[in-house]
Amino acid sequence: MVKMGKDIQKLLADLNPRQREAVTYGNGPLLIVAGAGTGKTRTLAYRVAYLIAQGVPPERILLITFTRRAAEEMLKRATSPAASDDSLARHVWGGTFHATANRLLRIYAQSAGLSPDFTILDRTDAEDCLNVVRNNLSFSTKDKRFPRKSTCLDIYSRRVNGNEELEAILRRDFPWCLMWQDELNQLFREYVQRKQQQNILDYDDLLLYWYYLLQEEALARSIGSRFDHILVDEYQDTNPIQSGILLGMRRFNNSITVVGDDAQSIYSFRSATIRNMLDFPIQFPGTRVVTLEQNYRSLRPILETTNRVIGQARERYSKELWSKRDGGQRPHLITCPDETRQDETVIRQVLEHYEQGIPLRKQAVLFRAASHSQSLELALVRHNIPFHKYGGLRFLEAAHVKDLISFLRISENPRDEMAWFRVLQLLRGVGPVTAGAAFQHVLANHGTQSSLATFKAPPAAQEEMAGLASLMGDLQSMADDRPSAQVERIGEFYLPLLERNYEDPGPRANDIEHLGELARRYDSRRQFLAELILDPPVSTGDLAGPPSRDEDWLVLSTIHSAKGLEWDVVYLIHAADGCLPSDMATGDNGQVEEELRLTYVAMTRARDFLYVLWPLRYYHKSRGLTDNHSYAQCCRFFTPDVTATMDAVVAGDGHRNADEVADNVPPGRIADRIRQMWR
Ligand code: ATP
Ligand code: MG
């Protein structure tokens, strides 16, 4: 306190009185409910800094955010404004619910009935694992079509993340699967058993094990008492099991701070519910509720529009926002004849702002679905404009990445059957039967990976099997070496297989090299592996490093991945019904409301300039061989009430403002002409 006293005074001067109240509030439960850009995240970051300045040891603070990137950002914010010693904040436990679960479960593995070397399945592995179980149970061969593996995993995930019974979930969200209720139940039972036998966890298990550990009083006392303070950002997007975890963590100490905005809740498909936020004061009696209404992010004209957008929500708790940031132009609503013109318009505007001094990285193009930026990406490449794309990157699903991860997973956990099968079948002359026999052989030899050397492989497979056995032996003895060295050793064995197994080995080999570079940031294989699976690179640039041309790049992002962030200029593209709201999400009012909130999240990312674009004509691949197009309608959330606060622009026509054009035509002339046709 004494050491950082002056710094803290400086830091508190950066806040408005209500933010300050929240930052300096004592221990008890604290809920900050406030709209976009009101400084919720800043308040949370400053509270961390304040607590540290008060003498709370940083490692006794747990800061939960939606992405690791967000936690890193916040801890930087927590230190840079004032603190003289920024090494302190590095000791704070920061990250997502899943990453925190991973760390805690390694410590409490024994109590959880796990071995601490458990490995984590990503989503596609979990689907594949379910699929194996489904085939074993012969459900896939029934006359009526059994739900697909991804649907099965969705149902399973809803069941464990929410607190509803299977039947209720099926009835509401998957009525066509209701006839399979008993089979699904059996499938999930076997799936759980299989994972436990193999010492593997899927994403949901991380939360589930954490939750159940906390149901034991002694463990709740032990785990909860590791932290003096728990702080959670974006609380509106947590689900029931996450709120259950927080309750368990705070059974014996109620110092918890959560912040959220119900108007920005966009993850109901992951069972998130704003009930968590609304019920917080009931779950934590004595909660102090702080609300914030001043928006510091956006210029006033932008806020006028976004207030009207969210004004259409049927249910809303957070208040209308106001801003002191005067001036600037009204948001533009730009109608483009087609997608090509939309791309050109974005690029021209980006370059214009760039010329005015706004770097590319302070400008972002946002869209509802990852596929919506495809044509823009090609256009950007043609114009030689560097960009990073966030969200929708299926990095972990790339086959070669999975291959590499599988080698590491086996070294970590020899019981990991999925990983063994993947690696073994890369070898010449090895199919599922040989792979199965080899796996059983290793298990029979107490899971010693190098025991593969004594496995009698068919003649065609012997040479490569021997190579794999020696690799696995090396990796075992390298267990304490740096993970980058291990990746390099794997590369020696794997690259020739990659050349043979894939048609486009070049870029894939580059990825493997980049993974080796990424591995350099980690000290242990276990940590590298867990973080890779829990928090895979989110942008194309994360892996490849910054674009070589210069250090600046345009941001392309799905709306979901843009949560909590801000840019000077925001372009929302494909704001047409069918894309936004997505035609996958107009089934019921609840879904449409969520799309409205998504639109709101996208628009409230803008600080100074906001452009909303939509192509009138939309090309799509038809089922046949030819390309087809249809005519779109502007996104339904841009009602006359909203567009009254925007400037309507028609792209093409020299990018002229539609109102300006209208000024040149005397009012009523068109209507007169039409009437005169009938004279
Ligand atoms: P979102 O709902 O989008 O997550 P938020 O409520 O978390 O937004 P922040 O990201 O914390 O808002 O803040 C928005 C912007 O306003 C940031 O640039 C932040 O630095 C700035 N800001 C917040 N509070 C103040 C303040 N008291 N004085 C000046 N700037 C502020
Ligand atoms: Mg925020």
XYZ file of C-alpha atoms and ligand atoms in Angstrom:
711
model
C 0.000 0.000 0.000
C 2.693 2.407 1.024
C 4.953 1.524 -1.881
C 2.257 1.953 -4.500
C 0.259 4.647 -2.741
C 1.035 7.447 -5.148
C 0.557 5.245 -8.179
C -2.819 4.162 -6.935
C -3.978 7.743 -6.482
C -3.009 8.417 -10.077
C -4.830 5.332 -11.178
C -8.017 6.220 -9.304
C -8.011 9.646 -10.923
C -8.613 7.911 -14.278
C -12.032 6.733 -13.167
C -15.447 8.269 -12.712
C -16.952 8.169 -9.209
C -19.002 5.027 -9.790
C -16.124 3.162 -11.356
C -13.970 4.272 -8.439
C -16.552 3.007 -5.992
C -16.421 -0.401 -7.663
C -12.640 -0.477 -7.824
C -12.208 0.340 -4.147
C -15.214 -1.598 -2.858
C -14.335 -3.902 0.044
C -14.471 -7.652 -0.098
C -18.101 -8.589 -0.382
C -19.879 -9.689 -3.562
C -20.014 -7.003 -6.219
C -21.977 -6.945 -9.467
C -21.382 -4.352 -12.146
C -24.187 -4.275 -14.701
C -23.594 -1.829 -17.472
C -23.845 -1.288 -21.193
C -21.206 -1.448 -23.875
C -18.147 0.754 -23.569
C -18.926 2.036 -20.076
C -15.594 0.869 -18.723
C -16.575 -2.458 -17.152
C -13.392 -4.155 -18.265
C -11.304 -1.149 -17.289
C -12.921 -1.130 -13.865
C -12.148 -4.808 -13.391
C -8.532 -4.371 -14.493
C -8.086 -1.422 -12.141
C -9.641 -3.375 -9.322
C -6.972 -6.032 -9.783
C -4.295 -3.320 -9.637
C -5.955 -1.797 -6.584
C -6.122 -5.112 -4.742
C -2.453 -5.758 -5.433
C -1.627 -2.275 -4.196
C -3.592 -3.046 -1.046
C -1.223 -5.918 -0.430
C -3.227 -8.846 -1.787
C -0.660 -11.318 -3.172
C -1.257 -11.492 -6.945
C -1.247 -15.277 -6.984
C -4.248 -15.154 -4.676
C -6.316 -13.322 -7.307
C -8.243 -15.233 -9.968
C -9.310 -13.207 -13.014
C -11.610 -15.061 -15.399
C -12.059 -13.725 -18.916
C -13.485 -14.990 -22.165
C -10.169 -15.532 -23.923
C -6.588 -15.714 -22.802
C -5.881 -12.697 -24.962
C -8.417 -10.717 -22.928
C -6.767 -11.732 -19.657
C -3.350 -10.698 -20.952
C -4.728 -7.373 -22.178
C -6.356 -6.669 -18.840
C -3.322 -7.522 -16.791
C -1.344 -5.181 -18.990
C -3.944 -2.477 -18.372
C -3.875 -3.275 -14.669
C -0.235 -2.431 -14.475
C 0.707 0.046 -17.155
C -1.384 3.039 -16.093
C 0.227 3.456 -12.750
C 2.084 0.612 -11.166
C 5.809 0.857 -11.039
C 6.314 -2.879 -10.893
C 4.495 -4.690 -13.666
C 5.991 -8.067 -12.835
C 3.436 -8.390 -10.042
C 0.386 -8.755 -12.255
C 2.031 -11.615 -14.093
C 1.437 -13.780 -11.047
C -2.321 -13.274 -11.130
C -4.223 -16.393 -12.155
C -5.755 -15.159 -15.394
C -7.557 -16.940 -18.200
C -10.711 -18.682 -19.247
C -12.847 -20.991 -17.123
C -11.478 -23.954 -19.079
C -7.831 -22.976 -18.712
C -8.293 -22.394 -14.985
C -9.998 -25.767 -14.663
C -7.057 -27.372 -16.407
C -4.570 -25.821 -13.995
C -6.559 -26.741 -10.917
C -7.277 -30.277 -12.070
C -3.573 -30.975 -12.507
C -3.165 -30.058 -8.846
C -6.256 -31.868 -7.597
C -6.134 -34.762 -10.087
C -5.898 -37.397 -7.427
C -9.001 -36.182 -5.606
C -10.804 -36.072 -8.939
C -9.869 -39.680 -9.643
C -7.709 -38.584 -12.550
C -4.081 -39.097 -13.247
C -2.366 -35.684 -13.538
C -1.120 -36.520 -17.028
C -4.668 -36.537 -18.460
C -4.982 -35.296 -22.019
C -7.697 -33.078 -23.458
C -9.846 -33.847 -26.471
C -10.749 -30.996 -28.734
C -14.207 -30.793 -30.199
C -13.633 -32.954 -33.289
C -11.825 -35.604 -31.268
C -14.707 -35.674 -28.850
C -17.069 -36.179 -31.795
C -14.907 -38.983 -33.128
C -14.734 -40.627 -29.752
C -18.543 -40.488 -29.486
C -18.697 -41.935 -32.954
C -16.565 -44.934 -31.985
C -18.883 -45.590 -29.050
C -21.906 -45.168 -31.291
C -20.549 -47.723 -33.739
C -19.680 -50.144 -30.947
C -23.259 -49.933 -29.748
C -24.445 -50.461 -33.341
C -26.655 -47.393 -33.172
C -25.494 -46.223 -36.557
C -26.916 -49.295 -38.257
C -30.512 -48.922 -37.062
C -33.225 -48.471 -39.703
C -34.123 -44.950 -38.663
C -31.248 -42.527 -38.876
C -29.556 -42.007 -35.525
C -28.476 -38.372 -34.848
C -25.126 -37.381 -36.331
C -22.041 -37.334 -34.113
C -21.957 -33.526 -33.943
C -25.622 -33.432 -32.916
C -24.930 -36.078 -30.258
C -22.111 -33.956 -28.865
C -24.315 -30.836 -28.894
C -26.978 -32.651 -26.918
C -24.426 -34.037 -24.468
C -22.892 -30.604 -24.062
C -26.262 -28.973 -23.359
C -26.969 -31.590 -20.745
C -23.729 -31.050 -18.848
C -23.492 -27.275 -19.180
C -27.066 -26.473 -18.293
C -29.117 -27.888 -15.502
C -31.875 -29.512 -17.468
C -32.746 -33.170 -17.846
C -32.055 -34.861 -21.159
C -35.733 -35.186 -22.007
C -36.422 -31.488 -21.551
C -33.477 -30.596 -23.769
C -34.565 -32.974 -26.501
C -38.156 -31.798 -26.347
C -37.224 -28.160 -26.745
C -34.095 -28.078 -28.914
C -33.860 -31.457 -30.659
C -37.432 -32.761 -30.965
C -36.492 -35.037 -33.897
C -34.128 -36.912 -31.530
C -36.724 -37.544 -28.846
C -37.318 -41.087 -30.121
C -33.674 -41.888 -29.333
C -33.690 -40.775 -25.719
C -32.796 -44.177 -24.237
C -30.089 -44.819 -26.795
C -28.598 -41.364 -26.258
C -28.523 -41.960 -22.548
C -26.697 -45.225 -23.074
C -24.331 -43.602 -25.573
C -23.392 -40.859 -23.124
C -22.926 -43.339 -20.294
C -20.455 -45.367 -22.369
C -18.762 -42.219 -23.628
C -18.081 -41.080 -20.077
C -16.786 -44.494 -19.112
C -14.468 -44.655 -22.076
C -12.980 -41.243 -21.359
C -12.383 -42.208 -17.733
C -10.655 -45.448 -18.718
C -8.369 -43.588 -21.074
C -7.584 -40.686 -18.774
C -8.919 -38.162 -21.274
C -11.196 -35.191 -20.768
C -13.270 -33.264 -23.252
C -13.840 -29.516 -22.917
C -17.017 -29.976 -20.898
C -15.310 -32.416 -18.529
C -12.902 -29.714 -17.442
C -15.802 -27.750 -16.005
C -17.645 -30.821 -14.807
C -14.744 -32.200 -12.771
C -14.064 -28.794 -11.293
C -17.729 -28.463 -10.360
C -17.920 -31.873 -8.709
C -14.681 -31.373 -6.806
C -16.302 -28.312 -5.266
C -19.323 -30.305 -4.150
C -17.064 -31.924 -1.535
C -16.877 -29.574 1.398
C -13.230 -30.242 2.263
C -12.150 -29.730 -1.326
C -14.259 -26.609 -1.737
C -12.502 -25.252 1.324
C -9.084 -26.135 -0.014
C -9.565 -24.962 -3.609
C -11.599 -21.883 -2.710
C -9.088 -20.760 -0.111
C -6.342 -20.499 -2.709
C -7.930 -17.226 -3.794
C -8.708 -14.119 -1.789
C -10.534 -12.562 -4.742
C -12.265 -13.856 -7.833
C -13.178 -11.488 -10.681
C -15.135 -12.401 -13.804
C -15.556 -10.355 -17.003
C -18.410 -10.884 -19.524
C -20.520 -12.595 -16.903
C -23.603 -12.455 -19.160
C -22.076 -15.232 -21.252
C -21.546 -17.780 -18.502
C -23.650 -20.920 -18.245
C -25.209 -22.673 -15.230
C -22.250 -24.953 -14.562
C -19.925 -21.967 -14.527
C -22.105 -20.118 -12.048
C -22.220 -23.339 -10.000
C -18.425 -23.394 -10.011
C -18.238 -19.809 -8.760
C -20.716 -20.602 -5.997
C -18.574 -23.584 -5.002
C -15.394 -21.521 -5.083
C -16.965 -18.938 -2.769
C -18.612 -21.196 -0.209
C -16.381 -19.919 2.551
C -15.385 -16.499 1.290
C -17.693 -14.262 -0.676
C -15.216 -11.833 -2.223
C -16.235 -12.019 -5.832
C -16.726 -9.360 -8.508
C -18.580 -10.016 -11.734
C -19.312 -7.618 -14.578
C -21.628 -7.981 -17.520
C -24.152 -6.504 -19.902
C -27.331 -8.422 -20.617
C -27.698 -6.561 -23.922
C -24.530 -8.262 -25.147
C -25.313 -11.861 -24.273
C -24.490 -13.847 -27.421
C -23.585 -17.369 -26.365
C -26.891 -19.073 -25.626
C -25.847 -21.837 -28.035
C -23.285 -22.744 -25.389
C -26.006 -22.723 -22.751
C -25.070 -19.260 -21.503
C -27.897 -17.579 -19.671
C -28.334 -14.043 -18.453
C -30.218 -15.539 -15.504
C -26.754 -15.991 -13.981
C -26.351 -12.243 -13.913
C -29.871 -11.462 -12.800
C -29.782 -14.078 -10.040
C -26.319 -13.162 -8.811
C -27.614 -11.030 -5.912
C -29.811 -13.932 -4.819
C -26.959 -16.436 -4.963
C -24.650 -14.061 -3.152
C -26.706 -12.272 -0.509
C -25.478 -8.805 0.333
C -24.330 -8.105 -3.230
C -23.547 -4.502 -4.005
C -24.862 -3.631 -7.480
C -23.114 -0.854 -9.403
C -24.457 0.452 -12.694
C -22.621 2.606 -15.217
C -24.244 4.672 -17.949
C -21.582 6.855 -19.463
C -20.080 5.389 -22.609
C -16.466 6.393 -23.130
C -15.948 4.556 -26.368
C -18.158 5.908 -29.110
C -18.869 9.317 -30.540
C -22.363 10.556 -29.805
C -23.867 9.974 -33.286
C -22.809 6.324 -33.153
C -24.304 5.913 -29.712
C -27.592 7.414 -30.879
C -27.858 4.709 -33.495
C -26.774 1.816 -31.281
C -29.162 2.907 -28.512
C -31.984 2.644 -31.009
C -30.834 -0.741 -32.247
C -30.883 -2.260 -28.775
C -34.061 -0.334 -27.980
C -35.862 -3.012 -30.015
C -34.975 -5.745 -27.514
C -38.022 -7.033 -25.724
C -36.275 -7.681 -22.449
C -33.507 -5.446 -21.261
C -32.114 -4.442 -17.915
C -29.109 -2.251 -18.589
C -29.802 1.401 -19.216
C -29.678 3.774 -22.159
C -26.133 5.082 -22.610
C -24.837 8.585 -23.086
C -21.529 9.933 -24.298
C -19.617 13.171 -23.913
C -17.691 12.489 -27.099
C -19.118 15.076 -29.460
C -18.657 15.530 -33.184
C -17.983 13.039 -35.915
C -20.201 11.800 -38.672
C -23.381 9.772 -38.448
C -22.991 6.046 -39.123
C -23.351 5.194 -42.815
C -25.757 2.570 -44.075
C -24.341 1.587 -47.435
C -26.335 -0.363 -49.978
C -24.074 -2.153 -52.472
C -25.269 -3.659 -55.745
C -23.354 -6.854 -55.021
C -20.626 -8.387 -52.915
C -17.811 -7.241 -55.190
C -18.911 -3.658 -54.766
C -19.145 -4.214 -51.028
C -15.501 -5.368 -50.996
C -14.402 -2.404 -53.108
C -16.266 0.044 -50.905
C -14.699 -1.335 -47.743
C -11.228 -1.267 -49.252
C -11.573 2.265 -50.587
C -12.822 3.507 -47.228
C -10.095 1.646 -45.318
C -7.438 3.258 -47.478
C -9.033 6.676 -47.163
C -8.945 6.470 -43.366
C -5.435 5.102 -43.558
C -4.376 8.157 -45.562
C -5.971 10.313 -42.857
C -3.725 8.686 -40.293
C -5.751 5.806 -38.861
C -3.533 2.715 -39.024
C -4.998 -0.489 -40.408
C -5.002 -2.236 -37.054
C -7.324 0.391 -35.636
C -9.877 -0.559 -38.291
C -11.926 -3.757 -38.229
C -14.287 -5.510 -40.594
C -16.883 -7.558 -38.715
C -19.259 -10.248 -39.966
C -21.688 -12.815 -38.617
C -20.110 -15.985 -40.052
C -16.475 -16.754 -40.823
C -17.364 -17.567 -44.439
C -18.714 -14.054 -45.034
C -15.252 -12.594 -45.480
C -14.008 -14.965 -48.173
C -14.446 -12.676 -51.123
C -13.100 -9.693 -49.179
C -9.988 -11.685 -48.248
C -9.254 -12.342 -51.918
C -9.766 -8.685 -52.737
C -7.421 -7.644 -49.918
C -4.739 -9.991 -51.215
C -5.152 -8.472 -54.694
C -4.721 -4.997 -53.222
C -1.755 -6.131 -51.170
C -3.404 -5.075 -47.904
C -2.226 -7.219 -44.970
C -4.887 -8.562 -42.623
C -5.394 -10.895 -39.693
C -8.569 -12.876 -39.400
C -9.988 -13.757 -36.000
C -12.591 -16.392 -35.296
C -13.745 -19.307 -37.338
C -10.216 -20.560 -37.888
C -10.328 -24.317 -37.687
C -6.681 -24.564 -36.815
C -7.007 -27.594 -34.577
C -9.041 -29.402 -37.172
C -6.290 -29.316 -39.766
C -5.205 -32.922 -40.189
C -1.467 -32.286 -39.942
C -1.889 -30.222 -36.771
C -3.892 -33.053 -35.262
C -1.156 -35.496 -36.263
C 1.520 -33.499 -34.515
C -0.581 -32.995 -31.413
C -1.274 -36.724 -31.304
C 2.429 -37.561 -30.941
C 2.608 -35.192 -27.993
C -0.562 -36.563 -26.495
C 0.723 -40.121 -26.560
C 3.965 -39.073 -24.892
C 1.900 -37.438 -22.191
C -0.735 -40.126 -21.782
C -0.098 -43.603 -23.247
C -3.730 -44.566 -22.655
C -4.961 -41.972 -25.183
C -6.451 -44.333 -27.746
C -7.613 -41.704 -30.262
C -4.116 -40.281 -30.480
C -2.525 -43.721 -30.905
C -4.915 -44.656 -33.690
C -4.220 -41.450 -35.512
C -0.453 -41.801 -35.358
C -0.307 -45.535 -36.094
C -2.459 -45.234 -39.183
C -0.038 -42.736 -40.697
C 2.433 -45.596 -41.075
C 2.738 -47.555 -44.283
C 0.814 -50.821 -44.118
C -1.076 -50.020 -40.913
C -4.890 -50.057 -40.845
C -7.333 -50.076 -37.934
C -6.732 -53.748 -37.079
C -2.961 -53.464 -36.772
C -3.349 -50.129 -34.980
C -5.703 -51.748 -32.467
C -3.308 -54.635 -31.868
C -0.339 -52.283 -31.429
C -2.302 -50.181 -28.930
C -3.261 -53.298 -26.931
C 0.379 -54.370 -26.969
C 1.464 -51.081 -25.422
C -1.286 -51.306 -22.796
C -0.209 -54.857 -21.947
C 3.289 -53.468 -21.392
C 2.088 -51.041 -18.731
C 1.669 -48.260 -21.247
C 5.379 -47.895 -21.915
C 5.365 -46.101 -25.262
C 8.674 -47.565 -26.410
C 7.396 -51.126 -25.901
C 6.147 -50.698 -29.444
C 9.588 -51.958 -30.427
C 8.604 -55.518 -29.442
C 5.293 -55.431 -31.305
C 5.180 -57.895 -34.222
C 4.002 -55.684 -37.061
C 3.094 -57.029 -40.519
C 6.191 -57.045 -42.786
C 5.118 -53.969 -44.794
C 4.814 -51.931 -41.627
C 7.934 -53.053 -39.828
C 10.346 -50.372 -40.906
C 8.180 -47.392 -40.021
C 6.904 -49.081 -36.871
C 10.517 -49.364 -35.727
C 11.004 -45.680 -36.512
C 7.938 -44.800 -34.439
C 9.105 -46.993 -31.560
C 12.428 -45.235 -31.471
C 10.740 -41.817 -31.668
C 8.458 -42.695 -28.772
C 11.435 -43.923 -26.775
C 13.278 -40.672 -27.442
C 10.259 -38.605 -26.470
C 9.957 -40.526 -23.224
C 13.525 -39.707 -22.314
C 13.024 -36.116 -23.465
C 10.006 -35.613 -21.194
C 11.715 -32.813 -19.296
C 13.290 -31.201 -22.326
C 11.881 -28.072 -23.854
C 8.740 -28.768 -25.891
C 10.293 -27.093 -28.940
C 13.047 -29.737 -28.956
C 10.413 -32.454 -28.799
C 8.461 -30.935 -31.677
C 11.667 -30.852 -33.670
C 12.334 -34.530 -32.977
C 8.780 -35.405 -33.995
C 9.281 -33.398 -37.178
C 12.231 -35.592 -38.193
C 10.020 -38.634 -38.163
C 6.802 -37.008 -39.276
C 7.756 -34.791 -42.227
C 8.451 -37.693 -44.628
C 5.070 -39.195 -43.654
C 3.425 -35.836 -44.238
C 4.908 -35.699 -47.741
C 3.435 -39.076 -48.491
C 0.040 -38.730 -46.820
C -1.027 -35.292 -48.040
C -1.418 -33.757 -51.442
C -0.323 -30.267 -50.412
C 2.600 -30.902 -48.050
C 4.285 -27.497 -48.533
C 2.042 -25.201 -46.486
C 1.415 -27.990 -43.999
C 5.135 -28.376 -43.359
C 5.285 -24.617 -42.774
C 2.596 -24.934 -40.126
C 4.617 -27.625 -38.375
C 7.602 -25.316 -38.359
C 5.474 -22.504 -36.912
C 4.213 -24.861 -34.227
C 7.828 -25.490 -33.279
C 8.266 -21.735 -32.920
C 5.106 -21.469 -30.854
C 6.405 -24.274 -28.615
C 9.434 -22.123 -27.739
C 7.189 -19.987 -25.556
C 6.559 -22.906 -23.207
C 8.676 -24.635 -20.612
C 6.789 -27.884 -20.389
C 5.187 -30.202 -22.863
C 2.105 -30.557 -20.701
C 1.571 -26.828 -20.605
C 2.164 -26.397 -24.329
C -0.247 -29.174 -25.180
C -2.990 -28.003 -22.851
C -2.786 -24.418 -24.037
C -2.713 -25.421 -27.669
C -5.923 -27.345 -27.254
C -7.644 -24.950 -24.885
C -6.624 -21.761 -26.584
C -5.567 -22.497 -30.159
C -4.166 -19.678 -32.276
C -7.172 -17.475 -33.029
C -5.936 -15.621 -36.033
C -4.191 -16.629 -39.188
C -1.505 -14.194 -38.116
C -1.023 -15.663 -34.637
C 0.685 -18.626 -36.165
C 2.564 -17.056 -39.019
C 3.779 -14.028 -37.094
C 3.085 -10.488 -38.228
C 2.768 -9.971 -41.990
C 6.131 -9.279 -43.506
C 5.250 -6.156 -45.493
C 5.044 -4.033 -42.365
C 3.779 -4.251 -38.846
C 0.312 -2.988 -39.620
C -2.686 -5.065 -40.639
C -6.421 -4.794 -41.029
C -8.522 -6.791 -38.569
C -11.153 -9.174 -39.909
C -13.268 -10.819 -37.251
C -16.460 -12.674 -36.593
C -18.728 -10.710 -34.276
C -18.392 -13.394 -31.609
C -14.606 -12.975 -31.559
C -14.889 -9.182 -31.415
C -16.578 -9.202 -28.023
C -15.101 -6.718 -25.561
C -12.795 -5.097 -28.158
C -12.866 -1.676 -29.845
C -11.535 -0.007 -33.007
C -11.517 3.535 -34.357
C -13.315 2.428 -37.510
C -15.727 -0.487 -37.779
C -17.222 -1.928 -40.956
C -20.110 -4.327 -40.427
C -20.507 -6.236 -43.687
C -23.249 -8.517 -44.999
C -25.859 -6.771 -42.879
C -28.554 -8.482 -44.904
C -31.327 -10.736 -43.662
C -30.203 -14.328 -44.013
C -26.642 -13.382 -43.079
C -27.599 -11.155 -40.140
C -29.783 -12.437 -38.624
C -28.373 -15.707 -39.809
C -31.023 -17.813 -41.514
C -29.929 -20.589 -39.171
C -31.133 -18.516 -36.250
C -34.547 -17.159 -37.027
C -36.456 -20.179 -35.755
C -37.909 -18.525 -32.691
C -38.077 -15.135 -31.038
C -35.319 -15.989 -28.614
C -32.912 -16.679 -31.446
C -33.852 -13.512 -33.285
C -33.307 -11.511 -30.089
C -29.842 -13.004 -29.805
C -29.086 -11.932 -33.384
C -30.229 -8.438 -32.455
C -27.782 -8.431 -29.559
C -25.064 -9.652 -31.914
C -25.772 -6.719 -34.205
C -25.538 -4.450 -31.185
C -22.237 -5.976 -30.087
C -20.815 -5.453 -33.575
C -21.863 -1.802 -33.817
C -20.778 -0.860 -30.311
C -17.170 -1.818 -31.136
C -16.822 1.465 -33.077
C -15.135 4.493 -31.565
C -15.183 7.140 -34.301
C -16.553 5.769 -37.570
C -19.154 3.129 -38.254
C -20.098 1.750 -41.667
C -22.821 -0.815 -42.140
C -22.809 -2.426 -45.570
C -25.056 -4.869 -47.320
C -25.030 -6.290 -50.852
C -28.311 -6.166 -52.695
C -27.437 -9.120 -54.862
C -25.957 -12.124 -53.231
C -24.254 -14.923 -55.135
C -24.291 -18.371 -53.660
C -23.393 -21.809 -54.835
C -26.563 -23.550 -55.889
C -26.996 -27.270 -55.478
C -26.378 -27.742 -59.178
C -23.219 -26.848 -60.997
C -23.944 -23.225 -61.729
C -23.610 -20.234 -59.475
C -26.801 -18.588 -58.536
C -27.818 -15.346 -56.979
C -30.717 -13.970 -55.091
C -31.808 -10.530 -53.954
C -31.317 -9.718 -50.330
C -33.097 -7.416 -47.943
C -31.349 -5.157 -45.510
C -30.939 -6.599 -42.007
C -34.325 -6.338 -40.298
C -32.898 -4.553 -37.243
C -32.294 -1.422 -39.318
C -35.813 -0.161 -38.873
C -36.833 3.337 -40.000
C -36.334 4.467 -36.401
C -32.710 3.312 -36.566
C -31.921 4.470 -40.095
C -33.255 7.924 -39.214
C -30.003 8.342 -37.264
C -27.794 7.134 -40.130
C -26.724 8.433 -43.518
C -28.025 6.258 -46.331
C -25.441 5.808 -49.064
C -25.627 3.985 -52.359
C -22.303 2.433 -53.292
C -21.368 2.670 -56.923
C -22.765 5.933 -58.164
C -19.539 7.737 -57.186
C -20.301 6.726 -53.599
C -22.805 9.534 -53.315
C -24.937 10.060 -50.356
C -28.518 9.092 -51.184
C -29.810 12.131 -49.311
C -27.588 14.414 -51.372
C -29.000 12.924 -54.536
C -32.463 13.450 -53.148
C -31.654 17.111 -52.548
C -31.242 17.589 -56.300
C -34.657 16.193 -57.109
C -37.563 18.397 -56.099
C -39.679 16.604 -53.520
C -42.788 15.007 -54.900
C -41.620 14.950 -58.516
C -41.349 11.190 -58.751
C -44.709 10.664 -57.128
C -46.231 13.203 -59.543
C -44.851 11.355 -62.525
C -46.262 8.069 -61.384
C -49.686 9.578 -60.863
C -49.514 11.185 -64.277
C -49.169 7.807 -65.957
C -52.860 7.353 -65.240
C -54.136 10.650 -66.434
P -17.754 -3.784 -23.484
O -19.161 -3.840 -22.982
O -17.694 -3.574 -24.938
O -16.940 -4.938 -22.990
P -16.655 -2.175 -21.358
O -17.800 -1.705 -20.549
O -15.868 -3.307 -20.843
O -17.121 -2.452 -22.857
P -14.115 -0.844 -21.599
O -13.619 -1.651 -22.732
O -13.579 -1.084 -20.245
O -15.713 -0.917 -21.579
O -13.955 0.705 -21.906
C -14.319 1.258 -23.151
C -13.380 2.393 -23.495
O -13.612 3.493 -22.642
C -11.923 2.028 -23.333
O -11.175 2.653 -24.346
C -11.582 2.606 -21.980
O -10.210 2.873 -21.851
C -12.413 3.870 -21.956
N -12.778 4.325 -20.597
C -13.463 3.621 -19.680
N -13.640 4.340 -18.553
C -13.038 5.537 -18.752
C -12.854 6.716 -17.961
N -13.329 6.817 -16.738
N -12.184 7.741 -18.533
C -11.700 7.642 -19.788
N -11.835 6.576 -20.572
C -12.499 5.516 -20.078
Mg -15.531 -5.259 -21.607
